[in-house]
Short mmCIF file of C-alpha atoms in Angstrom, two decimals:
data_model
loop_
_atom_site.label_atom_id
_atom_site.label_comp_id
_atom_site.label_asym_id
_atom_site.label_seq_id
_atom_site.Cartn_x
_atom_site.Cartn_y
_atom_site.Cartn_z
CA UNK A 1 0.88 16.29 -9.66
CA UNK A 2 0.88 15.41 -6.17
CA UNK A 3 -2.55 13.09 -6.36
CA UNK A 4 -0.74 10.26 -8.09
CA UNK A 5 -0.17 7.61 -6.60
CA UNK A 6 2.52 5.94 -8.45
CA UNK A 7 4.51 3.72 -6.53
CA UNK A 8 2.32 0.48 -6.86
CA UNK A 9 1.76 1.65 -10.83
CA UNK A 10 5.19 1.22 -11.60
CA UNK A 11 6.06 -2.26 -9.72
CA UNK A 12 5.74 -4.90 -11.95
CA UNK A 13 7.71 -2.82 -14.40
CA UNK A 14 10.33 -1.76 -12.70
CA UNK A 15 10.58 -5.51 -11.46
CA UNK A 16 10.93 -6.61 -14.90
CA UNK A 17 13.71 -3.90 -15.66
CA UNK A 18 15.67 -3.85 -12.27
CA UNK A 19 17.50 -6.43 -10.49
CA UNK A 20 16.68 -5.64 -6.86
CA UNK A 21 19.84 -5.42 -4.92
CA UNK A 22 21.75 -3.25 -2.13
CA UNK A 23 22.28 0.34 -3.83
CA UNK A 24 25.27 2.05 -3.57
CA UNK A 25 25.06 4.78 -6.57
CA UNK A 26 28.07 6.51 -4.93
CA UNK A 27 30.83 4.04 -5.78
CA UNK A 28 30.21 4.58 -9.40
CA UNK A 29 30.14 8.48 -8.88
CA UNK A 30 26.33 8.70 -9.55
CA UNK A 31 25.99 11.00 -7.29
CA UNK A 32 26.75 13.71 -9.67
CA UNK A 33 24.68 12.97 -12.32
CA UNK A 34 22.25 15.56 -13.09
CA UNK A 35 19.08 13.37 -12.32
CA UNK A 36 20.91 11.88 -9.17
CA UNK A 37 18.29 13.75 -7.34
CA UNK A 38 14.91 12.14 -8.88
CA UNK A 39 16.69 8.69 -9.18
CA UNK A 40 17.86 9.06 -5.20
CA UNK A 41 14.16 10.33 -4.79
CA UNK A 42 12.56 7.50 -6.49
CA UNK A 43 15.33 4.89 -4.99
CA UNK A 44 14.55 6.08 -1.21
CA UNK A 45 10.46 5.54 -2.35
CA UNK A 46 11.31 1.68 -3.17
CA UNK A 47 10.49 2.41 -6.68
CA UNK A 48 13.91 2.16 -8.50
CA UNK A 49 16.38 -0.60 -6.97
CA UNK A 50 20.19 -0.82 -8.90
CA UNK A 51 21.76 -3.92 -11.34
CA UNK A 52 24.10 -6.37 -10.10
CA UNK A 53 26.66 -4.28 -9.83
CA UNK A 54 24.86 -1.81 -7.58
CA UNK A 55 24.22 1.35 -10.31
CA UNK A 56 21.74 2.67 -11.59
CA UNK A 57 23.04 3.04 -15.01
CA UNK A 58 20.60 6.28 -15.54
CA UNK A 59 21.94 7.18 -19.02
CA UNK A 60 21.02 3.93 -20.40
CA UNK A 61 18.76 4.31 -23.07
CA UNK A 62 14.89 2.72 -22.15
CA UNK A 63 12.85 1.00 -25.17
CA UNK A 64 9.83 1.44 -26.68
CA UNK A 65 8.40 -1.69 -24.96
CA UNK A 66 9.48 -0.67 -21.25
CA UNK A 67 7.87 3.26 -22.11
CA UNK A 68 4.65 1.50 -23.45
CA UNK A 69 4.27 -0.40 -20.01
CA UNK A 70 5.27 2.33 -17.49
CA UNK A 71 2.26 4.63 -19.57
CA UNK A 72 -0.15 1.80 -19.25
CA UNK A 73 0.60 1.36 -15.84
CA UNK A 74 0.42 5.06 -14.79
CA UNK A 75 -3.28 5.28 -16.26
CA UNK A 76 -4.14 1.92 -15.13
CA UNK A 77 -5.12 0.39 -18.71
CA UNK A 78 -6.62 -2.40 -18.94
CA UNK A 79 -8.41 -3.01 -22.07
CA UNK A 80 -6.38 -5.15 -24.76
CA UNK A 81 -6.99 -4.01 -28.75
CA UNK A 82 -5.75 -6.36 -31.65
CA UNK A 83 -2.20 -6.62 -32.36
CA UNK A 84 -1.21 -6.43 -36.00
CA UNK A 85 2.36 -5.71 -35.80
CA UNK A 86 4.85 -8.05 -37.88
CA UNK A 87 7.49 -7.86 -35.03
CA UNK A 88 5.31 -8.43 -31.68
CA UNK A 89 4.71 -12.30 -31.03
CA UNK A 90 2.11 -13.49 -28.41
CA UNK A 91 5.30 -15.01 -26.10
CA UNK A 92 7.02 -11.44 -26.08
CA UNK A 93 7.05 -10.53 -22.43
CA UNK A 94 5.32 -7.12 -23.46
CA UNK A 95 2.68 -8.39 -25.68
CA UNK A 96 -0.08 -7.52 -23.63
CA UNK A 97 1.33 -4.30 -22.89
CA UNK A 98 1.48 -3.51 -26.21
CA UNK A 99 -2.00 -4.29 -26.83
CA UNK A 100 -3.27 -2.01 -23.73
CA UNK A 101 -1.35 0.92 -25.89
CA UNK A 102 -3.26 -0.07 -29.35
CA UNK A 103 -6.52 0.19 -26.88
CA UNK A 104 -5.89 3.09 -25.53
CA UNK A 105 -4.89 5.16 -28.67
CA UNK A 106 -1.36 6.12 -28.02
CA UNK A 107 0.49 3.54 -29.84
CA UNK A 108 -0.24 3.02 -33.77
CA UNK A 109 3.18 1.84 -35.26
CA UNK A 110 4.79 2.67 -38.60
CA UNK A 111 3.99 2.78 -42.24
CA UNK A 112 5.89 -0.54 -42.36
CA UNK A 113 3.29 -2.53 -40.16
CA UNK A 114 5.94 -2.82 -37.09
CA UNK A 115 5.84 -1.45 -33.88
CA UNK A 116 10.02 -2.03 -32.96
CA UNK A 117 9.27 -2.74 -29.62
CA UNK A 118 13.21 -3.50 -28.70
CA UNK A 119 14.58 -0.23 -30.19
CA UNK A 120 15.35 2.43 -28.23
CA UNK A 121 12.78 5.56 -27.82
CA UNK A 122 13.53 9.12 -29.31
CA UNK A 123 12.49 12.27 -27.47
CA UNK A 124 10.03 13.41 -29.72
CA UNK A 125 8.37 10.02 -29.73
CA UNK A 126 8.28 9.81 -26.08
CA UNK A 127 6.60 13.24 -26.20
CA UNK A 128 4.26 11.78 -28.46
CA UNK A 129 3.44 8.31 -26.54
CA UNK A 130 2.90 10.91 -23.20
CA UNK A 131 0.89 13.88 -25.10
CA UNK A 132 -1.44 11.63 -26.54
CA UNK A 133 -2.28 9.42 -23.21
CA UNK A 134 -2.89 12.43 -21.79
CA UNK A 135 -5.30 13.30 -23.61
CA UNK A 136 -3.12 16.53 -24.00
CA UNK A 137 -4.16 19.57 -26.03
CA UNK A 138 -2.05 22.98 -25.40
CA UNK A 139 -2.48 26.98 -25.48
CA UNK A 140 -1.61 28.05 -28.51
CA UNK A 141 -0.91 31.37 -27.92
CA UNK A 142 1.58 30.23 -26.04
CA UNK A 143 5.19 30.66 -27.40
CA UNK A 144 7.03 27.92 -26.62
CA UNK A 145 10.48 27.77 -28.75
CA UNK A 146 13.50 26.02 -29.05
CA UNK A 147 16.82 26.70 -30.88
CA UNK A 148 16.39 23.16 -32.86
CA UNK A 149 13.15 23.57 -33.40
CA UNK A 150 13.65 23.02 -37.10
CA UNK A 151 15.33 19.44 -36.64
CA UNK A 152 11.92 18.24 -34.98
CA UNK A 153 9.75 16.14 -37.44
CA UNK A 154 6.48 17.72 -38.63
CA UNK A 155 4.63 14.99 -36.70
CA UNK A 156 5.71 15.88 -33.38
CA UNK A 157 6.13 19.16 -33.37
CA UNK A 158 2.78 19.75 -31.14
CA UNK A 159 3.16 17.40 -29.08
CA UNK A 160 6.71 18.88 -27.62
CA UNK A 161 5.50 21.66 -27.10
CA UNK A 162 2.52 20.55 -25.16
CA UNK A 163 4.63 18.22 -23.11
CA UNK A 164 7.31 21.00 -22.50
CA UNK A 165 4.86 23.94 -21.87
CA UNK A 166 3.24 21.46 -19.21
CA UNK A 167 6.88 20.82 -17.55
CA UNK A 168 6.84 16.80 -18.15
CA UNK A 169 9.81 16.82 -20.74
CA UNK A 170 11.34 20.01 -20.66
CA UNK A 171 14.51 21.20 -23.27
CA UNK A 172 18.06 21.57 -22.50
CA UNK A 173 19.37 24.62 -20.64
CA UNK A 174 20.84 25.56 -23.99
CA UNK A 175 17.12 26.14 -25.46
CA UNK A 176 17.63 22.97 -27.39
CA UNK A 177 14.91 20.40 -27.66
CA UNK A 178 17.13 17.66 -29.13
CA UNK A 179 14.17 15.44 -31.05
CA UNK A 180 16.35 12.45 -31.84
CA UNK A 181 18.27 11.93 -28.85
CA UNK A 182 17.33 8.33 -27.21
CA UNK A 183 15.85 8.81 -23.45
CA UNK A 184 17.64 7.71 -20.65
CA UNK A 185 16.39 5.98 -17.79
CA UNK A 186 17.55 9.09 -15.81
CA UNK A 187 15.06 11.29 -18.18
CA UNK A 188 12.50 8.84 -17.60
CA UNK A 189 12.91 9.24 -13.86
CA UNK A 190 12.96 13.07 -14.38
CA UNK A 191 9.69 12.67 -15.94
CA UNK A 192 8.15 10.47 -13.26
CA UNK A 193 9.31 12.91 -10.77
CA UNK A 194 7.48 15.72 -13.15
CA UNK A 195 4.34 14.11 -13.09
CA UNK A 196 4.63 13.30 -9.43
CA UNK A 197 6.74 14.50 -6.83
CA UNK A 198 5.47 12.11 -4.51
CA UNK A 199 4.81 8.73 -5.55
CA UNK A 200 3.41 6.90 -2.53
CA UNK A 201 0.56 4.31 -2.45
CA UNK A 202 0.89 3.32 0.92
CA UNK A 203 -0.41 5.83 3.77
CA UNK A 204 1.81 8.22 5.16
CA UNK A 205 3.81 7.56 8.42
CA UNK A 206 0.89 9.00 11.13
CA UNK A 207 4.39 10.83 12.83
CA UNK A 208 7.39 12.09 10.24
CA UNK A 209 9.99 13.85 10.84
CA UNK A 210 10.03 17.46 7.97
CA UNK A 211 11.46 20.63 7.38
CA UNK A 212 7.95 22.19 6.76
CA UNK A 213 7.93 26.02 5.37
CA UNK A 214 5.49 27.81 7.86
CA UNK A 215 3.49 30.59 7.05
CA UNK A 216 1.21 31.23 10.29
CA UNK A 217 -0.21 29.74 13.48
CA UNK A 218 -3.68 29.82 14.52
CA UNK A 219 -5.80 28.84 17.02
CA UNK A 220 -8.87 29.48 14.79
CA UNK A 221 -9.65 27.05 11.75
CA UNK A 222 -11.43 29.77 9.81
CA UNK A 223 -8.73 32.14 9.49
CA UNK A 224 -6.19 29.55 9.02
CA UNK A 225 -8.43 29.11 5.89
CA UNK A 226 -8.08 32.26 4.78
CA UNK A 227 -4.16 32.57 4.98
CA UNK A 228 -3.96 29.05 2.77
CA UNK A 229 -6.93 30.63 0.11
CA UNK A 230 -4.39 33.86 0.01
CA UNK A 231 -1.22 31.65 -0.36
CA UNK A 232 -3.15 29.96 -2.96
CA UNK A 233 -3.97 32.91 -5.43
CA UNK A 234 -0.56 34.26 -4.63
CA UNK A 235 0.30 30.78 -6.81
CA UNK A 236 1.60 28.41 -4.09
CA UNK A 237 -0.90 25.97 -4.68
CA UNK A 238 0.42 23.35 -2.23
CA UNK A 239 -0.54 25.03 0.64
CA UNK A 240 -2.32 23.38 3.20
CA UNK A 241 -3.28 23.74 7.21
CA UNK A 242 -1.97 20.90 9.80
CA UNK A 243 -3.44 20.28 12.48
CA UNK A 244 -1.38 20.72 15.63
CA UNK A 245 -2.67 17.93 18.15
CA UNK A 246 -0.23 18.84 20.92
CA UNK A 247 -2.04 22.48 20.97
CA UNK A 248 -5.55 22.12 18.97
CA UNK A 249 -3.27 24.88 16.91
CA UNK A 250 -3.52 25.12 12.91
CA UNK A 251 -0.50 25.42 10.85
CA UNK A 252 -0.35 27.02 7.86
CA UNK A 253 2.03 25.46 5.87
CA UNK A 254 3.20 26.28 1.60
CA UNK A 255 5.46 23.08 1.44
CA UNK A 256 7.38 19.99 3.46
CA UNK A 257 10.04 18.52 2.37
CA UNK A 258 12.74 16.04 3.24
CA UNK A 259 15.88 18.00 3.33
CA UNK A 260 16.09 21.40 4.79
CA UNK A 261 17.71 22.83 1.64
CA UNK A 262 14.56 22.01 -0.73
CA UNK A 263 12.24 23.89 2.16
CA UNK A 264 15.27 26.93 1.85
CA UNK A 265 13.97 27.41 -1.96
CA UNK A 266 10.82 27.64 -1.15
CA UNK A 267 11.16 30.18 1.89
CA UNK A 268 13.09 32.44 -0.29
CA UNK A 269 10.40 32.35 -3.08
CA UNK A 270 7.17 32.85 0.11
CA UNK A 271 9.33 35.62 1.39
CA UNK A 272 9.76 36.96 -1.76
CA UNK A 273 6.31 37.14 -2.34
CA UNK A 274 5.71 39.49 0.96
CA UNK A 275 4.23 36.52 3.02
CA UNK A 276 6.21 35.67 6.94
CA UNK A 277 7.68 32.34 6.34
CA UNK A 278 9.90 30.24 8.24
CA UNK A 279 11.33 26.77 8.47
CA UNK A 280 10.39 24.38 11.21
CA UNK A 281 11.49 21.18 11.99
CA UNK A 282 8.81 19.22 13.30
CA UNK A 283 7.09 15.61 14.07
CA UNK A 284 3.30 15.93 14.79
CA UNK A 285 0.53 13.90 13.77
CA UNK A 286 -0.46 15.08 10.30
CA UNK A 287 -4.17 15.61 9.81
CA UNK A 288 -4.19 17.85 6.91
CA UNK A 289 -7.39 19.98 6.49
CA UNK A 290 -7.50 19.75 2.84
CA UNK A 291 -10.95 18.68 1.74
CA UNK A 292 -11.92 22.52 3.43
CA UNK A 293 -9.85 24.13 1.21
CA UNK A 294 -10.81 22.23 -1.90
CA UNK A 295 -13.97 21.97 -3.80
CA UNK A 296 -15.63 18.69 -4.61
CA UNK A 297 -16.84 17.91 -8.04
CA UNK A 298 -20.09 16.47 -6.68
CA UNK A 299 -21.78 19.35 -5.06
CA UNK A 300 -24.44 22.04 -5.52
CA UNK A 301 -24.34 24.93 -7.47
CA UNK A 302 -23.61 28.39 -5.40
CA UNK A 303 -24.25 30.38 -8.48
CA UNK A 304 -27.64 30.74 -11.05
CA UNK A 305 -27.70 30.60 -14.99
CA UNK A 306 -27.66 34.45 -15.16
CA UNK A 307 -24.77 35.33 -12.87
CA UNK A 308 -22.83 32.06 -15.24
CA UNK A 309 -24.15 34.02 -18.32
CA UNK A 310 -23.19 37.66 -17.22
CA UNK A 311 -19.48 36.13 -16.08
CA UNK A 312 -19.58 34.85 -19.55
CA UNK A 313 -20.28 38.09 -20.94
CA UNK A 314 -18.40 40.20 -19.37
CA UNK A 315 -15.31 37.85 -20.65
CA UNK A 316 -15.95 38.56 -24.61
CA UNK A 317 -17.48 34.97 -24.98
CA UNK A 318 -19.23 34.14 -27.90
CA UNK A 319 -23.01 33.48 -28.07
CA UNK A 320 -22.60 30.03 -28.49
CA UNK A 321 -21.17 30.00 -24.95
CA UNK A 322 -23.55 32.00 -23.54
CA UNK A 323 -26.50 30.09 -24.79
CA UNK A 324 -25.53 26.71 -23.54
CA UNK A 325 -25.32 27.66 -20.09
CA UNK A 326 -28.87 26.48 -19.10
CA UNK A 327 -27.63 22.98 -20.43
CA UNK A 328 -25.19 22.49 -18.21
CA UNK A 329 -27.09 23.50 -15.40
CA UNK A 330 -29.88 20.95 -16.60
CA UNK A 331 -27.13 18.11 -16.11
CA UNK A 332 -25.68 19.47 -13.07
CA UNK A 333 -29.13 18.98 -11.49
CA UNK A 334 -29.75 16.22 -13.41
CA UNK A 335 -25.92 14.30 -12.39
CA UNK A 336 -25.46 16.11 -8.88
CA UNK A 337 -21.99 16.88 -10.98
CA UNK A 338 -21.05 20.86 -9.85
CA UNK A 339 -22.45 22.54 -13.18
CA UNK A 340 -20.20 25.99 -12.47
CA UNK A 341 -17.40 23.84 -12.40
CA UNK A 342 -17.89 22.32 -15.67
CA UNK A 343 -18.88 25.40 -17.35
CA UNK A 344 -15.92 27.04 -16.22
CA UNK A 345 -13.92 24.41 -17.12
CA UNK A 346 -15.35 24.66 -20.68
CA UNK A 347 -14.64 28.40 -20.96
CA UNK A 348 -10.69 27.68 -20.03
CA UNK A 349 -10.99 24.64 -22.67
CA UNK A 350 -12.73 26.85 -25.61
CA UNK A 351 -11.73 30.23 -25.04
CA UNK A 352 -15.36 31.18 -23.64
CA UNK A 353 -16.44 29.50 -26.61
CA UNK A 354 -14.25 31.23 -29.29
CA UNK A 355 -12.29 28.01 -29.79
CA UNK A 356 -9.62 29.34 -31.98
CA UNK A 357 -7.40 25.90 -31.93
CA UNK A 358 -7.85 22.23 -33.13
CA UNK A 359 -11.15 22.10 -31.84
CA UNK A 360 -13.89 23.45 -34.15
CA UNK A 361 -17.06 25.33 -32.80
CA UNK A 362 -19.14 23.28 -35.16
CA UNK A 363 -17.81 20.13 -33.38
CA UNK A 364 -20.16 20.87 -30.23
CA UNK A 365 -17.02 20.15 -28.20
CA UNK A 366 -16.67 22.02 -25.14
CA UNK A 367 -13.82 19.70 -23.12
CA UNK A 368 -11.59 18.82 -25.86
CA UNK A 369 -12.33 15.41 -25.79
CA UNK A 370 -10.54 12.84 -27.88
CA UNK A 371 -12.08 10.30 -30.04
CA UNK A 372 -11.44 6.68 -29.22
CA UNK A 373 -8.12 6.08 -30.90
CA UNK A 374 -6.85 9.14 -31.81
CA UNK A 375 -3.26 9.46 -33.42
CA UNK A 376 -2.43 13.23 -32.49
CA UNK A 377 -3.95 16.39 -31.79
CA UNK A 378 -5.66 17.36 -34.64
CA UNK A 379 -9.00 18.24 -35.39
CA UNK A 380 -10.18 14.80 -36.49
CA UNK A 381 -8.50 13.75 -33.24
CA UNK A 382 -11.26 14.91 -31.50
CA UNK A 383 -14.90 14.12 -30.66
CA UNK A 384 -17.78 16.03 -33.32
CA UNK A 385 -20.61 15.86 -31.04
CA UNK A 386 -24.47 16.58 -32.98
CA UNK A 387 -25.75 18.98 -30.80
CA UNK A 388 -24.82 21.58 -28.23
CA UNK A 389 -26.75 19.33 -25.13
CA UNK A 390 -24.74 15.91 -26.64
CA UNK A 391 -21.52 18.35 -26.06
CA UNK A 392 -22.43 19.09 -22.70
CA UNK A 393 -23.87 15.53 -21.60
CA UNK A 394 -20.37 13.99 -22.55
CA UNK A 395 -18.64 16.26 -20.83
CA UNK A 396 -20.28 15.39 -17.94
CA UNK A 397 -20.54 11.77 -18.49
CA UNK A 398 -16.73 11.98 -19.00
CA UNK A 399 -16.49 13.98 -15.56
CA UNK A 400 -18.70 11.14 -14.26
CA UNK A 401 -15.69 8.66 -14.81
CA UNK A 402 -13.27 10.61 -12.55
CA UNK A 403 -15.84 11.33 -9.72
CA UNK A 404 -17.69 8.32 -9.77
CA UNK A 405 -20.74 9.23 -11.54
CA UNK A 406 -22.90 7.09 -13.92
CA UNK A 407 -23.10 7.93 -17.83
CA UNK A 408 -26.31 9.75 -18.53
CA UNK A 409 -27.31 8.21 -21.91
CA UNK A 410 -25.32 6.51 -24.36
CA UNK A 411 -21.33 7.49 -23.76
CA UNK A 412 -19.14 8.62 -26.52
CA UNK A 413 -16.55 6.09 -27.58
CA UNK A 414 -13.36 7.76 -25.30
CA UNK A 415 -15.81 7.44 -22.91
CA UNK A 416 -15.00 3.44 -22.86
CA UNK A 417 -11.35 3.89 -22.86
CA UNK A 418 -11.10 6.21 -20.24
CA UNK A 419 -13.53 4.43 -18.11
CA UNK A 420 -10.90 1.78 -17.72
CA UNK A 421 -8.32 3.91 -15.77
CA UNK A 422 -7.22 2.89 -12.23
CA UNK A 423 -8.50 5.58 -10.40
CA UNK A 424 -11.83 5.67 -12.08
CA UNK A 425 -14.08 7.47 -9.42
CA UNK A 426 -11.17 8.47 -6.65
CA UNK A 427 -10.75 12.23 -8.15
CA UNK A 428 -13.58 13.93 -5.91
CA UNK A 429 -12.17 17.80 -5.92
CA UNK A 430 -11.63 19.99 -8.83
CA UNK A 431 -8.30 21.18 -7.57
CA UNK A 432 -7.10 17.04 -8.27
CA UNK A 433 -7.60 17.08 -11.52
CA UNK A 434 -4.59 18.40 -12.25
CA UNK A 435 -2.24 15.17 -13.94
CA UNK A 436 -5.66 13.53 -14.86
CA UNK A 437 -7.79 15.49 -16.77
CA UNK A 438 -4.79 17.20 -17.90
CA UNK A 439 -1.11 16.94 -16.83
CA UNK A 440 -0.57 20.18 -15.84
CA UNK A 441 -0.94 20.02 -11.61
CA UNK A 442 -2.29 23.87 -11.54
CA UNK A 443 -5.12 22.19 -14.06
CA UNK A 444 -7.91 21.95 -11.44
CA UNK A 445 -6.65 24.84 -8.89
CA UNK A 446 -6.72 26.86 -12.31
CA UNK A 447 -10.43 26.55 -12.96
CA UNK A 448 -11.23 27.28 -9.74
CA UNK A 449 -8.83 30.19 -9.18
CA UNK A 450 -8.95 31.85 -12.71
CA UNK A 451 -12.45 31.15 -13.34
CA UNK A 452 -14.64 29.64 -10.31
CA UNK A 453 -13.83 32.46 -8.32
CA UNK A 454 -14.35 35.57 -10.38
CA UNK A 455 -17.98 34.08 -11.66
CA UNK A 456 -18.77 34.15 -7.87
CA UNK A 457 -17.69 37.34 -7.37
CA UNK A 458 -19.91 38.92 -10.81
CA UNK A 459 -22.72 40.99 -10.00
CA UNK A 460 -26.21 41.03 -12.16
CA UNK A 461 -27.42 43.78 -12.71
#
């Protein structure tokens, strides 16, 4: 998810966990630890500093306390619900953080009236605290198994799987999901990494030094544009032009990286995909062109109801979806929100209205949105709106919140918990709202590549 910006997010936590001191990972033969990579990644980004000693200590197990604070710091929580937990006292160091958790739904204790904020976190739990911030719902159609599947409680079953099939806590390479294993702070760094390969808040150096995997040169802007938009649908979704200075020239480039062997995957996988590729070393002045090649969430509709409803059609989608086309292109004019987008972004969300998951068609629900304090994915997890148009005006009032748009109406109640998020207002293209709206980063390039695209291209007869 490269839009986060998670180095300032996870400062005061870290600072509470690590001793900051020189690193030297190598005397204690870190370096071959299987997450030495995204602990030396987040080390070299300031984020993770050693103990006294100078390690790392990545397979020491993280608590339910220090989880619940790196979440609430990723989102940006802020709002503070009532603590009722036997075992948190208002001079633990993470009662506040505890309540942000209770407010934002993802925390809800035991049967016992405890939250065991010291003890350490299984996987399946950590699934859970990271489906449900997300917000996360999953395909289910899609098979995803694992050899142990049967050792993973009843509760958390759908929440592994979401997390896995979105690639934020993946199994073991022996198919094994391994529920009750404690997480390390390694697999906590492997998640980070997951969610965002580069965690940066300050700007980027104006001049760097990169092995960058090239795909063309051109001296025209336009068909630079077009190379990147065929890169794009052949699935590399990073792809982006820089601007040459020394030569008013535009690169196309699929990737940059820090080492020359991470660019090597990628060439191989370009290559292998029938595109000229190569790998340059290079400093120039980085002006990436990518608001051109992505589609902001505030803009005006290219399409009309009837091509939207003869897309829709030609899909299989139910007459539900059909008919409340005109309603989103009411709010769309109504919010200056793109209504295409949305509707599109409902048909990948409901099956073109068919629903077929957690989500009920009689729930007027066409975003999967959660309640406010929702304790899973089920379907009393999520919002029952009255009508069709109250469906449709919360989705866009909950688009509103990541664009920067004002609530038309009353809000639904997730409405005020999301609202509270750090980067309320800063997502302004579709193809970022991949690790917001949903973790998955090919979320937003999805509903414009997979479904944006082909309404465009529908004729009406």
């Amino acid at each position: 998810m490269n839009t986060y910006k998670a180095s300032r997010v996870f400062a005061l936590f870290l600072a509470l966990t690590f001793l900051i001191v020189p690193f030297n990972n190598k005397a204690y033969g870190e370096e071959k630890h299987w997450a030495h990579k995204e602990m030396e990644y987040l080390k070299e980004k300031g984020i993770l500093t050693g103990y006294t000693d100078g390690s790392l200590k990545p397979d020491k197990e993280m608590t339910r306390a220090e989880i619940t604070t790196v979440i609430n710091k990723v989102f940006g929580y802020t709002e503070k619900g009532e603590i009722s937990f036997s075992d948190v006292k208002k001079e633990d160091w993470f009662y506040e953080e505890i309540q942000k958790g209770i407010a934002a739904g993802y925390i809800t204790g035991y049967p016992s009236g405890t939250m065991k904020p010291n003890e350490t976190v299984k996987r399946e739990e950590a699934a859970k605290m990271i489906a449900m911030s997300y917000d996360l719902s999953r395909n289910e159609s899609n098979p995803i198994k694992f050899t142990d599947e049967s050792t993973i409680s009843n509760w958390a079953i759908e929440y592994v799987k979401a997390v896995a099939e979105n690639g934020i806590i993946k199994g073991y390479p022996d198919g094994s999901f391994r529920p009750t294993n404690r997480i390390t702070r390694a697999e906590v760094a492997q998640i980070i990494y997951n969610i965002d390969s580069s965690p940066v808040d300050e700007p980027v150096e104006k001049v760097q030094k990169q092995w960058m995997v090239q795909s063309g040169a051109y001296g025209n802007k336009d068909n630079a544009l077009i190379h990147v938009n065929d890169l794009i649908n052949a699935g590399f979704n990073d792809a982006f032009i820089l601007q040459n200075p020394d030569n008013n020239s535009y690169l196309v480039i699929v990737g940059k990286f820090p080492t020359k062997d991470k660019a090597e995957v990628l060439l191989n996988d370009v290559k292998s995909k029938g595109f000229d590729a190569f790998i340059k070393e290079i400093e120039v002045k980085e002006e990436e062109v990518k608001p051109e090649v992505k589609t902001p969430i505030i803009s005006k509709t290219r399409t009309t109801v009837g091509q939207a409803q003869a897309w829709a059609r030609n899909n299989g989608a139910h007459e539900r979806f059909i008919n409340v086309a005109p309603i989103y292109w009411e709010y769309g004019e109504l919010t200056g929100i793109n209504p295409e987008v949305l509707y599109c972004q409902a048909a990948k969300e409901t099956g073109f209205g068919k629903y077929g998951g957690a989500v009920k068609p009689e729930m007027n629900n066409w975003a999967g949105i959660k309640v406010a304090y929702p304790s899973g994915d089920r379907t009393e997890d999520h919002e029952t709106f009255a009508t069709p148009d109250d469906g449709v005006r919360a989705h866009f009032n909950h688009m509103g919140i990541y664009c920067g748009v004002d609530p038309v109406g009353e809000p639904h109640p997730r409405w005020y918990i999301t609202s509270t998020v750090g980067w309320k207002g800063q997502v302004q293209f579709v193809e970022d709202l991949g690790g917001k709206w949903a973790p998955n980063p090919d979320y937003g390039v999805s509903i414009m590549r997979d479904y944006v695209t082909k309404l465009y291209n529908t004729e009406v007869k």
